[in-house]
PDB file of C-alpha atoms and ligand atoms in Angstrom:
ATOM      1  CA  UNK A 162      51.077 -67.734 -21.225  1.00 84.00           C
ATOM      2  CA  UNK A 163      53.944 -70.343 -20.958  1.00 94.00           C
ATOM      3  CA  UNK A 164      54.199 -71.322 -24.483  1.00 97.00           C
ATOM      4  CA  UNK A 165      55.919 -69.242 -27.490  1.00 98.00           C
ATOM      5  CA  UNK A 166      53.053 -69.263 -30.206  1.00 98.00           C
ATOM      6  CA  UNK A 167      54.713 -68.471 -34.131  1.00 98.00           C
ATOM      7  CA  UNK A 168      52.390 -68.114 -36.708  1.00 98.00           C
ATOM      8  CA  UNK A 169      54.210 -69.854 -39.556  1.00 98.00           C
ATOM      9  CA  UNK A 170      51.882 -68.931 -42.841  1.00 97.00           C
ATOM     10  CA  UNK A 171      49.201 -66.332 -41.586  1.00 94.00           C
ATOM     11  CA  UNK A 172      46.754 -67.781 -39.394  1.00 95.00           C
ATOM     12  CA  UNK A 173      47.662 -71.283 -40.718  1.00 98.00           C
ATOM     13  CA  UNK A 174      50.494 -73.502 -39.088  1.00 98.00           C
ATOM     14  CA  UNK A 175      52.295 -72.116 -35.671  1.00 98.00           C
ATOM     15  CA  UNK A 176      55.473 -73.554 -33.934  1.00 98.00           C
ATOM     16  CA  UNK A 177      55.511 -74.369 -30.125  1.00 98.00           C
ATOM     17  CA  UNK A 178      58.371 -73.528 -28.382  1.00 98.00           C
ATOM     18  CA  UNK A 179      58.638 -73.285 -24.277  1.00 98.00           C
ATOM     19  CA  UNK A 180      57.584 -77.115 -23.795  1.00 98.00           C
ATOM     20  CA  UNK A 181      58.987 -80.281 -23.104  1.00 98.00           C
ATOM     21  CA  UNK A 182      56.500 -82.489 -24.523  1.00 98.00           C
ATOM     22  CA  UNK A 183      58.154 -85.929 -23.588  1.00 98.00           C
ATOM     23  CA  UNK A 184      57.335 -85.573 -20.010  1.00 98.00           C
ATOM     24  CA  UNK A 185      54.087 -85.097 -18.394  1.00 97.00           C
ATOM     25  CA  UNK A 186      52.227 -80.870 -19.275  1.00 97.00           C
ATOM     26  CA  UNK A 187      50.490 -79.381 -16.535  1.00 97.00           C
ATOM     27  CA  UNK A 188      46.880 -79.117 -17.098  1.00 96.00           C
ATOM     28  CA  UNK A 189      47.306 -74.859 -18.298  1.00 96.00           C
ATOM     29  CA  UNK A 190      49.839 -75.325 -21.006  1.00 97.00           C
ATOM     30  CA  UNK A 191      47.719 -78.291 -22.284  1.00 97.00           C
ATOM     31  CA  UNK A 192      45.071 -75.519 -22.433  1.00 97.00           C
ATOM     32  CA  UNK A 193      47.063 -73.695 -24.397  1.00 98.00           C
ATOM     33  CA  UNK A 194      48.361 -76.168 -27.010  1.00 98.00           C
ATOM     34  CA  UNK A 195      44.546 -76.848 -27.488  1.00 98.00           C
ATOM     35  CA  UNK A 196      43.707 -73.116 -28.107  1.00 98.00           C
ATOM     36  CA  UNK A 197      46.803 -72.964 -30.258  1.00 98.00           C
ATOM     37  CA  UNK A 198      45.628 -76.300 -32.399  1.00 98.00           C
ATOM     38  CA  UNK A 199      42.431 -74.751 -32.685  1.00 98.00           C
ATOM     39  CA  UNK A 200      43.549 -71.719 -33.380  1.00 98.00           C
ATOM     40  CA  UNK A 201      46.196 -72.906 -36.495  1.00 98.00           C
ATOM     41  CA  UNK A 202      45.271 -76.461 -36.724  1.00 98.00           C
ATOM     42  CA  UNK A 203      49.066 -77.662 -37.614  1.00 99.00           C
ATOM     43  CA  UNK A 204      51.424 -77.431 -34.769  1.00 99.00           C
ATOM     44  CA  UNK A 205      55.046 -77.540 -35.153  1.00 99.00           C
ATOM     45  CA  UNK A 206      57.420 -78.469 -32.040  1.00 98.00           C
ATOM     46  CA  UNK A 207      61.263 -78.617 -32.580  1.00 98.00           C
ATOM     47  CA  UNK A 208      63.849 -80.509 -30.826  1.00 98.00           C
ATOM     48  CA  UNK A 209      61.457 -83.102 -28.694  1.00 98.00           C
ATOM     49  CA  UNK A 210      63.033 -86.288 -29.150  1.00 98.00           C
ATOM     50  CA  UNK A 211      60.160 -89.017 -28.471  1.00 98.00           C
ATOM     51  CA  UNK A 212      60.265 -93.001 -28.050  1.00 97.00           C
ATOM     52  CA  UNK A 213      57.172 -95.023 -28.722  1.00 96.00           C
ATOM     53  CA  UNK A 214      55.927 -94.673 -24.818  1.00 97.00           C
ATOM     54  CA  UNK A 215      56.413 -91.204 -24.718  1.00 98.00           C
ATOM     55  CA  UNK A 216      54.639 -90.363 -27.780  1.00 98.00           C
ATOM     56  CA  UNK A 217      51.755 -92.553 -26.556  1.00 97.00           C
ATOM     57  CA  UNK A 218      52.082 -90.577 -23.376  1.00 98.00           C
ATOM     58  CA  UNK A 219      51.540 -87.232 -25.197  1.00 98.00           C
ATOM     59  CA  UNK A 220      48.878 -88.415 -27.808  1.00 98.00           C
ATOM     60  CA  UNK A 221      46.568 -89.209 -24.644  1.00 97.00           C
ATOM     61  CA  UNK A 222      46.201 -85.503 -24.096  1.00 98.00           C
ATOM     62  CA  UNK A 223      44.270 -85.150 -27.451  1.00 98.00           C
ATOM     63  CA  UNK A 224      41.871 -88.559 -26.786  1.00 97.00           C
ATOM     64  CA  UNK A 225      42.640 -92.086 -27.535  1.00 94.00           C
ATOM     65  CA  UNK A 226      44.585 -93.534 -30.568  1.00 93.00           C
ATOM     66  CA  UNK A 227      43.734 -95.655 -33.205  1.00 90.00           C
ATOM     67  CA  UNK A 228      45.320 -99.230 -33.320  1.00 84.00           C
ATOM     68  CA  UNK A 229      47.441-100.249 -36.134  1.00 67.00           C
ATOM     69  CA  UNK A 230      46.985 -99.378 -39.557  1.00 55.00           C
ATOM     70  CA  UNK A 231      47.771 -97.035 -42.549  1.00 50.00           C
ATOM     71  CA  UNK A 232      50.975 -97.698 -44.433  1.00 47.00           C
ATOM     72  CA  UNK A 233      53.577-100.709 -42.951  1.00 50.00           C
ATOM     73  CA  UNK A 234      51.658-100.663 -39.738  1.00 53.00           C
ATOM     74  CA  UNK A 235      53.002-102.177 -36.697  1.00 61.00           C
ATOM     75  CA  UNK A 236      49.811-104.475 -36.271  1.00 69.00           C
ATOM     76  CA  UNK A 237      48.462-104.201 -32.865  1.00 77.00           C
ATOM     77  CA  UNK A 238      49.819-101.072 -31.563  1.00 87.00           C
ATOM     78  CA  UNK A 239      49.104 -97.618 -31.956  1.00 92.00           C
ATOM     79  CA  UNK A 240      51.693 -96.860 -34.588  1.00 91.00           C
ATOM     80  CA  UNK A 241      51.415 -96.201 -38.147  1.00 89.00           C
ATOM     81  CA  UNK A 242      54.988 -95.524 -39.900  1.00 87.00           C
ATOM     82  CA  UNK A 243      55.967 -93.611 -43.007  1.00 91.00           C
ATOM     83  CA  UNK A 244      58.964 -95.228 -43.350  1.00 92.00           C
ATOM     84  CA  UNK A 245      61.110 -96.752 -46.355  1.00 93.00           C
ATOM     85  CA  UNK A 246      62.199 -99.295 -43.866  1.00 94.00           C
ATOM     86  CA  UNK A 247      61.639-102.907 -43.387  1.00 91.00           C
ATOM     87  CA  UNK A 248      59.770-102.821 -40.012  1.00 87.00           C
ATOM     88  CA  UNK A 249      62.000-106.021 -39.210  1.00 89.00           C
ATOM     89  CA  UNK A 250      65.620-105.774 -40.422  1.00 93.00           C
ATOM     90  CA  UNK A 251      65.265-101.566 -40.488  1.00 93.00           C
ATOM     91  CA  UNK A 252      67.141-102.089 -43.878  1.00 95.00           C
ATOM     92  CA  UNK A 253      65.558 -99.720 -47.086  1.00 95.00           C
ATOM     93  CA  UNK A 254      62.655-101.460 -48.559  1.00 93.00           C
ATOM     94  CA  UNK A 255      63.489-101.968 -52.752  1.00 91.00           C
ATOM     95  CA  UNK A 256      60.850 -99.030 -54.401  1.00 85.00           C
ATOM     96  CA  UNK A 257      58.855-101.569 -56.380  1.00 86.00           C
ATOM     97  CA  UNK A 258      57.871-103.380 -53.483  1.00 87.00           C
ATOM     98  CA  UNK A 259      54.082-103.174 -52.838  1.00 79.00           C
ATOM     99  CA  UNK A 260      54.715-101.388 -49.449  1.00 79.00           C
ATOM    100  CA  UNK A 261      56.104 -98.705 -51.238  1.00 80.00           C
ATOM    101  CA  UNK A 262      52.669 -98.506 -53.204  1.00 75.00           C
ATOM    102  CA  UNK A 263      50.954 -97.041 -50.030  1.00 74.00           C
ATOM    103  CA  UNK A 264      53.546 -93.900 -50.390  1.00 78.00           C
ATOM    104  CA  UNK A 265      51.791 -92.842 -53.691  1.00 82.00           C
ATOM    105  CA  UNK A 266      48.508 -92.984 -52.063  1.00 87.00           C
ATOM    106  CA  UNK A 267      49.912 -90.553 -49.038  1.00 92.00           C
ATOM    107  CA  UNK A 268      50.817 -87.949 -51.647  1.00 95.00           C
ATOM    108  CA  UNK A 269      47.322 -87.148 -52.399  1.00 96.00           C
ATOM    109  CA  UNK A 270      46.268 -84.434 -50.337  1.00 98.00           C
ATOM    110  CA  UNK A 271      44.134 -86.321 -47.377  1.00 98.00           C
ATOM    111  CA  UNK A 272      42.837 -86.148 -43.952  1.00 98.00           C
ATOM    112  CA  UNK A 273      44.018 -89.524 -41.975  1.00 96.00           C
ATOM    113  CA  UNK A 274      41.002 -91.415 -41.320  1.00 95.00           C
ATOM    114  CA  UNK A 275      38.332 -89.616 -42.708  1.00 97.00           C
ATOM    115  CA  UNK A 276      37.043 -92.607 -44.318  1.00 95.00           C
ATOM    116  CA  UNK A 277      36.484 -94.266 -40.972  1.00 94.00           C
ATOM    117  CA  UNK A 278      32.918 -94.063 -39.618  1.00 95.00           C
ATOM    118  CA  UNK A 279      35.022 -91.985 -36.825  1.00 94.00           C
ATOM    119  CA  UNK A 280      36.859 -89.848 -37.936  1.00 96.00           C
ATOM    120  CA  UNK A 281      39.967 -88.322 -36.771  1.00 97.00           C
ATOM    121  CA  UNK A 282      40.286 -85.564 -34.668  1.00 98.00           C
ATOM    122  CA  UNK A 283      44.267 -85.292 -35.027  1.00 98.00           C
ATOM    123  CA  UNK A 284      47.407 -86.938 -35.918  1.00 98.00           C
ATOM    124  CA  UNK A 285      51.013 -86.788 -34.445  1.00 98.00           C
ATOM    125  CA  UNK A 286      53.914 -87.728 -36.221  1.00 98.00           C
ATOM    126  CA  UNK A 287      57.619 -87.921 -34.839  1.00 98.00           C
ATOM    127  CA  UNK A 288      60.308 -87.384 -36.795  1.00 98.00           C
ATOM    128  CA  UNK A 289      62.827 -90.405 -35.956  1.00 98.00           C
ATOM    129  CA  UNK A 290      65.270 -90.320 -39.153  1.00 97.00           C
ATOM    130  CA  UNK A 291      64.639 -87.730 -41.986  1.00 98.00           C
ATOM    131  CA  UNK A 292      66.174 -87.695 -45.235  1.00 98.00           C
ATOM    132  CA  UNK A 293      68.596 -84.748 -45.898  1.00 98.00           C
ATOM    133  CA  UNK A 294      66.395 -83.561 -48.539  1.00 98.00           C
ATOM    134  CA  UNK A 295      62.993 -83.968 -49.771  1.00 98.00           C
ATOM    135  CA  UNK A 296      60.118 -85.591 -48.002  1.00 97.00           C
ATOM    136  CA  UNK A 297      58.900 -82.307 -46.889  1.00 98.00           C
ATOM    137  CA  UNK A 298      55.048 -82.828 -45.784  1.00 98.00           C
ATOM    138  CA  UNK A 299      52.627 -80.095 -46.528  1.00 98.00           C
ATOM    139  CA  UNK A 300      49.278 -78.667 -45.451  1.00 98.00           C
ATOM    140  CA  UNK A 301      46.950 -76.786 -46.500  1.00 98.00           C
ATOM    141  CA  UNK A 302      43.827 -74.773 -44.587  1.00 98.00           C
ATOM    142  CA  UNK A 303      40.455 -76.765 -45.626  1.00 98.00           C
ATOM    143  CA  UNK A 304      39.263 -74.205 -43.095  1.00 98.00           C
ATOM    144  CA  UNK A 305      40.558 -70.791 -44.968  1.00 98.00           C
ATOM    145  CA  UNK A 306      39.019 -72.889 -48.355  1.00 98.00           C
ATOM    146  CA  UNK A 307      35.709 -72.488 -46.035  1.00 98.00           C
ATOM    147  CA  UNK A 308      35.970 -68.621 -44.985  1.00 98.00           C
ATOM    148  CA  UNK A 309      36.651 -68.193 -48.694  1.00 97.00           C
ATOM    149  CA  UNK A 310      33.284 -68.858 -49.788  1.00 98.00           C
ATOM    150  CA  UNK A 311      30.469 -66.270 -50.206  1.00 98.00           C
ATOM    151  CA  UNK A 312      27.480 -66.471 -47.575  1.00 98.00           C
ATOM    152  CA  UNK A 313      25.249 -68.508 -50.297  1.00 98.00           C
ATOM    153  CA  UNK A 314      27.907 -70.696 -50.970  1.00 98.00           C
ATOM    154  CA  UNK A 315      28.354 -71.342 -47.094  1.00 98.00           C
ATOM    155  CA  UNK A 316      24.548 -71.893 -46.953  1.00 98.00           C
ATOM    156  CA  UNK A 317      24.070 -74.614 -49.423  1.00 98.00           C
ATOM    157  CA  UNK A 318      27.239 -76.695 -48.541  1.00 98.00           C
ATOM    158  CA  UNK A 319      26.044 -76.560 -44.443  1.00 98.00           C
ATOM    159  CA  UNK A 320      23.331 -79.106 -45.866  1.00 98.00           C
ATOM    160  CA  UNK A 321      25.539 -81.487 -47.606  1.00 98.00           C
ATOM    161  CA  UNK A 322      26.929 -85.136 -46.620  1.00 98.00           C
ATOM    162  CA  UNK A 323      29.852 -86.378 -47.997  1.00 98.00           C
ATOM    163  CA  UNK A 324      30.738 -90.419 -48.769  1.00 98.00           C
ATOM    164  CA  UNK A 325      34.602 -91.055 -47.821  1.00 98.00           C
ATOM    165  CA  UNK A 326      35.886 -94.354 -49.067  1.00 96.00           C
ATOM    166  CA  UNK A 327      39.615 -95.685 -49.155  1.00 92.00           C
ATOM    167  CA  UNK A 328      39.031 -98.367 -51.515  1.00 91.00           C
ATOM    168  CA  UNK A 329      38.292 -94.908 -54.386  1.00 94.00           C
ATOM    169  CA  UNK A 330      40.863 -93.316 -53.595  1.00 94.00           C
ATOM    170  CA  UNK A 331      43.208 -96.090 -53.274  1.00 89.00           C
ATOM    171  CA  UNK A 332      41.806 -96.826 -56.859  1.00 90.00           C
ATOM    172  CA  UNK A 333      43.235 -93.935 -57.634  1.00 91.00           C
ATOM    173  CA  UNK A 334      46.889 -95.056 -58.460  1.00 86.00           C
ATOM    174  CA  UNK A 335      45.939 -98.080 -59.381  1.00 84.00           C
ATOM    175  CA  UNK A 336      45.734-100.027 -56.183  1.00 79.00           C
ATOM    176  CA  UNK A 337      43.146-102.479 -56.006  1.00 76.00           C
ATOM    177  CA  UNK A 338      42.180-103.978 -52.305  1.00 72.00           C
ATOM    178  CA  UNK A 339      41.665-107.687 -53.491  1.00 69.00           C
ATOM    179  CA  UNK A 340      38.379-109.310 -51.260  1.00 63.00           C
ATOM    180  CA  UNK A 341      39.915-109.892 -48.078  1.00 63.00           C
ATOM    181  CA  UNK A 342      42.061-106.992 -47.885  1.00 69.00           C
ATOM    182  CA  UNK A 343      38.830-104.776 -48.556  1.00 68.00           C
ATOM    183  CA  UNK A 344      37.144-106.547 -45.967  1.00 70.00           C
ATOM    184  CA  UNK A 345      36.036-104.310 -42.803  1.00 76.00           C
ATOM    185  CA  UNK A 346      36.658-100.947 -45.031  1.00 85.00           C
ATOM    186  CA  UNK A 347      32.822 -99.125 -45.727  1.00 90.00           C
ATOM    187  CA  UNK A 348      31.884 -95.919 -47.063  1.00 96.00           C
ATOM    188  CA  UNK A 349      31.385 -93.564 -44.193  1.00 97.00           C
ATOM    189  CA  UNK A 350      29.330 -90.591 -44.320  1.00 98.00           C
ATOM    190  CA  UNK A 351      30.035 -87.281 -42.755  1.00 98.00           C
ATOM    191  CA  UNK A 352      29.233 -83.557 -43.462  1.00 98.00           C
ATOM    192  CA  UNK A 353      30.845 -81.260 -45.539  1.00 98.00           C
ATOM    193  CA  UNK A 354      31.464 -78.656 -42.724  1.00 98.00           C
ATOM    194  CA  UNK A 355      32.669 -79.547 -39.269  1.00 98.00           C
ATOM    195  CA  UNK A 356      32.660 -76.704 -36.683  1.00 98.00           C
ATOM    196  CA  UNK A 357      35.118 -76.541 -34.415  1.00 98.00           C
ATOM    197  CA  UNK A 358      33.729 -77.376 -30.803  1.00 96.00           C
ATOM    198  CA  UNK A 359      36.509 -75.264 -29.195  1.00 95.00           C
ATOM    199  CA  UNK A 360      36.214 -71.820 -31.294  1.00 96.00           C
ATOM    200  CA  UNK A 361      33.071 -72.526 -33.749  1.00 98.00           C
ATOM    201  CA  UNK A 362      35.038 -71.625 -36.672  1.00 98.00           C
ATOM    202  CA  UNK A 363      33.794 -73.792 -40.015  1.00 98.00           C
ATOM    203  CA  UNK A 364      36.261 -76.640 -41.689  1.00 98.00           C
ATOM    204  CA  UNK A 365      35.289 -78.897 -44.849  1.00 98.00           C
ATOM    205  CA  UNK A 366      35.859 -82.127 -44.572  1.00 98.00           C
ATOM    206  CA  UNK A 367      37.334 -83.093 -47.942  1.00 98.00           C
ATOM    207  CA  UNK A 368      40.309 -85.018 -49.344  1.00 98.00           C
ATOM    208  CA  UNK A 369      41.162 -87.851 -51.169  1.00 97.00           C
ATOM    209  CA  UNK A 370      38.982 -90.239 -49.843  1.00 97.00           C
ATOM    210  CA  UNK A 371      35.915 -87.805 -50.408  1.00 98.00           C
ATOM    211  CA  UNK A 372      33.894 -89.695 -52.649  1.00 98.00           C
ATOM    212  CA  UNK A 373      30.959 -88.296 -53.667  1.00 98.00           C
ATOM    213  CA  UNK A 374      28.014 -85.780 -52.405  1.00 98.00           C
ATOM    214  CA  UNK A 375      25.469 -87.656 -51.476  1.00 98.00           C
ATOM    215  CA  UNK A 376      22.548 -87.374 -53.747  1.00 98.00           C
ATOM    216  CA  UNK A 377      24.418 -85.461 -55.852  1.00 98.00           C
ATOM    217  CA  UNK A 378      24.664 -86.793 -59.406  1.00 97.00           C
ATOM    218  CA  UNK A 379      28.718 -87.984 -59.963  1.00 97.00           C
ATOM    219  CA  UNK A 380      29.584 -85.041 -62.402  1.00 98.00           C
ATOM    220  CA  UNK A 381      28.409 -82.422 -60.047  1.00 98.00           C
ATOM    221  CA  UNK A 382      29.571 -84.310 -57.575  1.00 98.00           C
ATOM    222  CA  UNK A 383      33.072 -83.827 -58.818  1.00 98.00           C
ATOM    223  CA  UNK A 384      33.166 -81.093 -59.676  1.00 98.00           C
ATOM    224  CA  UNK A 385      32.086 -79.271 -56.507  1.00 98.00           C
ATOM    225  CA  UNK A 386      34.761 -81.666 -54.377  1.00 98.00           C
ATOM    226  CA  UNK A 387      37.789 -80.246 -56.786  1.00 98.00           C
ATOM    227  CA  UNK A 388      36.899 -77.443 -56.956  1.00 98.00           C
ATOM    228  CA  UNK A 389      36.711 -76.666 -52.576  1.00 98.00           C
ATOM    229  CA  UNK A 390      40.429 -78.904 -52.948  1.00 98.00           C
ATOM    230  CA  UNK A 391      41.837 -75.848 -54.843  1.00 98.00           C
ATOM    231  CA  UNK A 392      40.719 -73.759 -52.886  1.00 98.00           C
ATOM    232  CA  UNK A 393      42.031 -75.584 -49.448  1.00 98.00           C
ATOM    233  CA  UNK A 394      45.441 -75.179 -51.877  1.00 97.00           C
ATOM    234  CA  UNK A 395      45.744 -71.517 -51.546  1.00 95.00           C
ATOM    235  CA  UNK A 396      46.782 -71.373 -48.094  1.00 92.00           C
ATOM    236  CA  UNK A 397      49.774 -74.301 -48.163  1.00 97.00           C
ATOM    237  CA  UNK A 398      52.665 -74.676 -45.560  1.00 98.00           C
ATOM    238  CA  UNK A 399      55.498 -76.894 -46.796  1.00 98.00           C
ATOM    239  CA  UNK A 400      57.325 -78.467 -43.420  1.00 98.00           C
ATOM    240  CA  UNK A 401      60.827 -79.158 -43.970  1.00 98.00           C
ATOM    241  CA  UNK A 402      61.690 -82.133 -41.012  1.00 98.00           C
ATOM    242  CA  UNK A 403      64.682 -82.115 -38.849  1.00 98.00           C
ATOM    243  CA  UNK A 404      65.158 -84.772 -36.370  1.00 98.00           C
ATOM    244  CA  UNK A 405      62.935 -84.723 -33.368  1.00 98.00           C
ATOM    245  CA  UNK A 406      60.074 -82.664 -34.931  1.00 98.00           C
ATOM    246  CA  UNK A 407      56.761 -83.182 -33.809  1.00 99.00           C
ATOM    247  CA  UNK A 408      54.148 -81.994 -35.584  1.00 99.00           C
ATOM    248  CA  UNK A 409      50.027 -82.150 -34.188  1.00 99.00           C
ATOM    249  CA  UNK A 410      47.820 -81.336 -37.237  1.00 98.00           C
ATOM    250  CA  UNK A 411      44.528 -81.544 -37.354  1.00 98.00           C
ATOM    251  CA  UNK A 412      42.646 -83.670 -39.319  1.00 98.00           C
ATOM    252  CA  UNK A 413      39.228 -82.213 -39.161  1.00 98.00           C
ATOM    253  CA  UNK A 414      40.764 -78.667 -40.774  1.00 98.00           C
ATOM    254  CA  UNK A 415      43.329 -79.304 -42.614  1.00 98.00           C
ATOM    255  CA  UNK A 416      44.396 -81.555 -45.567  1.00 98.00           C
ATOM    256  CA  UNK A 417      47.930 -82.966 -46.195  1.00 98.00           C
ATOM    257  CA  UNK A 418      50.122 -85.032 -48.293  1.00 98.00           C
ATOM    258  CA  UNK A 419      53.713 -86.237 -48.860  1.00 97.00           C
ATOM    259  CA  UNK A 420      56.691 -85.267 -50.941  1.00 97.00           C
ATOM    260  CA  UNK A 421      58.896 -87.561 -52.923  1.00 96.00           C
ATOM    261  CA  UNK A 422      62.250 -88.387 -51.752  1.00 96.00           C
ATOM    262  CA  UNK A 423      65.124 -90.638 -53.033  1.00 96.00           C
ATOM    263  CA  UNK A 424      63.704 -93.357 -50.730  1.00 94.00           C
ATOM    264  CA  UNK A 425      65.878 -95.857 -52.606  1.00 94.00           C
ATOM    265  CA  UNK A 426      69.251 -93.274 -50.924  1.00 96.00           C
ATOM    266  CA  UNK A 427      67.819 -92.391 -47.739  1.00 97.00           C
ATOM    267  CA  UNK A 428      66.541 -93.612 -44.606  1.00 97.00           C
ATOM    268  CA  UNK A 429      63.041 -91.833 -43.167  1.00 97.00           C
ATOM    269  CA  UNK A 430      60.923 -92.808 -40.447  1.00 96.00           C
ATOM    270  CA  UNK A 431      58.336 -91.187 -38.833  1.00 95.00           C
ATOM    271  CA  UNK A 432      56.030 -92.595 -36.052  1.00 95.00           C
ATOM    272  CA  UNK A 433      52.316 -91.424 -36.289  1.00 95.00           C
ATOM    273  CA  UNK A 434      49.179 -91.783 -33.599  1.00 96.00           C
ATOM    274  CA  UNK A 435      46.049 -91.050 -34.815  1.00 96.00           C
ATOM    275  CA  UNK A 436      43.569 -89.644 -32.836  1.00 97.00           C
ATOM    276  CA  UNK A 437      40.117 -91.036 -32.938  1.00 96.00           C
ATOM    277  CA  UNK A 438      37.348 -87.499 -33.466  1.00 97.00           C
ATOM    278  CA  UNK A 439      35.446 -89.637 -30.723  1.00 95.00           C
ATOM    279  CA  UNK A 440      36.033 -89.163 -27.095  1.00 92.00           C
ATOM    280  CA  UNK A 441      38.644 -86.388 -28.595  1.00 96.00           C
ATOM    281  CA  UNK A 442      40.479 -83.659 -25.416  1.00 96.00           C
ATOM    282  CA  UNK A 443      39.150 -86.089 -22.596  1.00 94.00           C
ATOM    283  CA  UNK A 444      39.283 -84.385 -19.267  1.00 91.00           C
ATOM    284  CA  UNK A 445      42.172 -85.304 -17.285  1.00 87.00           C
ATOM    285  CA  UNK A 446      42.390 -83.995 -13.782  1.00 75.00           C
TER     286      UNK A 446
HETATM  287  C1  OGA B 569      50.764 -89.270 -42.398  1.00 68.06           C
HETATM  288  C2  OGA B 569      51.206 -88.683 -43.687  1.00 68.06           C
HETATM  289  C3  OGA B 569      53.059 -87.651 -44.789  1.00 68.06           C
HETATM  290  C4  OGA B 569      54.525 -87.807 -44.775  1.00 68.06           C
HETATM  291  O1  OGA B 569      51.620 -89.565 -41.567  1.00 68.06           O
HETATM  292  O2  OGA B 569      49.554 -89.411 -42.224  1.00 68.06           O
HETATM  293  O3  OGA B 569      50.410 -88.486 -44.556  1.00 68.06           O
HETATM  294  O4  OGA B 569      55.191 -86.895 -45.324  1.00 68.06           O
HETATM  295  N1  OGA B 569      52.501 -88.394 -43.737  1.00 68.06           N
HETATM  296  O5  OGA B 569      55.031 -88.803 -44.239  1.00 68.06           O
HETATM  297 MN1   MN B 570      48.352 -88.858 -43.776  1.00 68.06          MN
END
């Protein structure tokens, strides 16, 4: 073993230390930071400062990255920022600018992309300029929500689908995709539990975006969908950023969401790839 693997809540959340991931990883410590993602699904990695190519550099380990989107996206590459920055002048953006809206959106607990007909295996975000305090981002296990439930519980979910759509849960604080904004978005349908390829352990795949069961009349519906949310929220690891964090969480296992800061005092960016689910840990050598 080359890398330093630190559980960070119990078998939820680990820090990586013993590798430099800004220059290229030999094929056995990539290895292990796959075992270790599938093992804790949120992987934390101090002190790795990372430009826009070497990030890009890194994400291709885990498969290929989504182009441009989410919130103040830099159209046409593979960069989504959480930023309170003009992408243009880098000065604060005011808080009632409808930018800013997207940041209320992000502090719903979510999985990146699950409302895409491909869903995401994992996202990466970089922590460029972080507020002295607040803006902590937290996780919590979707997969301990899932090892929670009885055997007959397991059994009936296994069945299930799930619709995912962004213009719902965008609806949800009060944000309303006018026509050609909502163009290209659908409803995309995927199970309730995803099993790991890697170590066969069971995930739900919930969040904000989760719609609705399919089938399943809306009250029901509902009610079954909040009700496996509170339970992802009993295993929850808060991640206070310093500069040049990385953190690798997985998107399949684990739901997340922002904290408020006084974005109209401080400066944050963050940098995130997002890992398509397709074509996800393509062989390399
Ligand atoms: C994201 C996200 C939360 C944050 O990058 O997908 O939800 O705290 N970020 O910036
Ligand atoms: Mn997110």
């Amino acid at each position: 073993m080359q890398l330093d693997v630190t559980a960070l809540t119990p078998g939820f959340c680990a820090e990586i230390d013993g590798v430099d991931i800004s220059k290229p990883i030999a094929p056995e410590v990539r290895k292990e930071i796959r075992d270790a993602f599938d093992a804790y699904s949120v992987l934390v990695f101090h002190d790795q400062p990372m430009d826009d190519d070497t990030q890009v550099a890194f994400s291709r380990y885990f498969g290929s990255a989504e182009i441009g989107g989410g919130a103040n996206p830099a159209v046409g590459t593979p960069f989504s920022r959480q930023s309170n920055l003009d992408i243009k002048t880098g000065e604060i953006i005011p808080s009632d600018d409808r930018r800013m809206h997207y940041q209320k959106g992000n502090m719903l607990w979510h999985m990146d992309s699950s409302f895409k007909a491909d869903s995401s295996l994992c996202s990466i975000l970089t922590a460029r300029e972080v507020p002295p305090e607040g803006g902590n981002t937290e996780f919590a296990s979707t997969r301990l929500a899932y090892e929670s439930l009885t055997e007959d519980e397991k059994e009936k979910l296994e069945v299930l689908e799930v619709d995912h759509d962004i213009r719902f849960s965008r609806g949800l604080t009060g944000y309303k995709y006018d026509e050609a904004a909502g163009k290209g978005f659908i409803t995309a349908r995927h199970k309730l539990v995803r099993t790991n390829p890697g170590n066969g352990r069971k995930s739900l795949l919930i969040g904000v975006h989760a719609m609705a069961i399919v089938g399943w009349d809306e009250g029901e519906s509902r009610a079954l969908l909040d009700d496996l949310a509170a339970r992802a929220e009993n295993v929850i690891y808060s991640h206070k950023w310093r500069n040049d964090d990385v953190v690798v969480w997985d998107n399949q296992a684990a739901v997340h969401r922002a904290t408020p800061f006084d974005n109209t005092r401080y400066r944050r960016l963050m940098q995130r790839t997002t890992i398509a689910l397709e074509g996800a840990w393509p062989a390399m050598d």
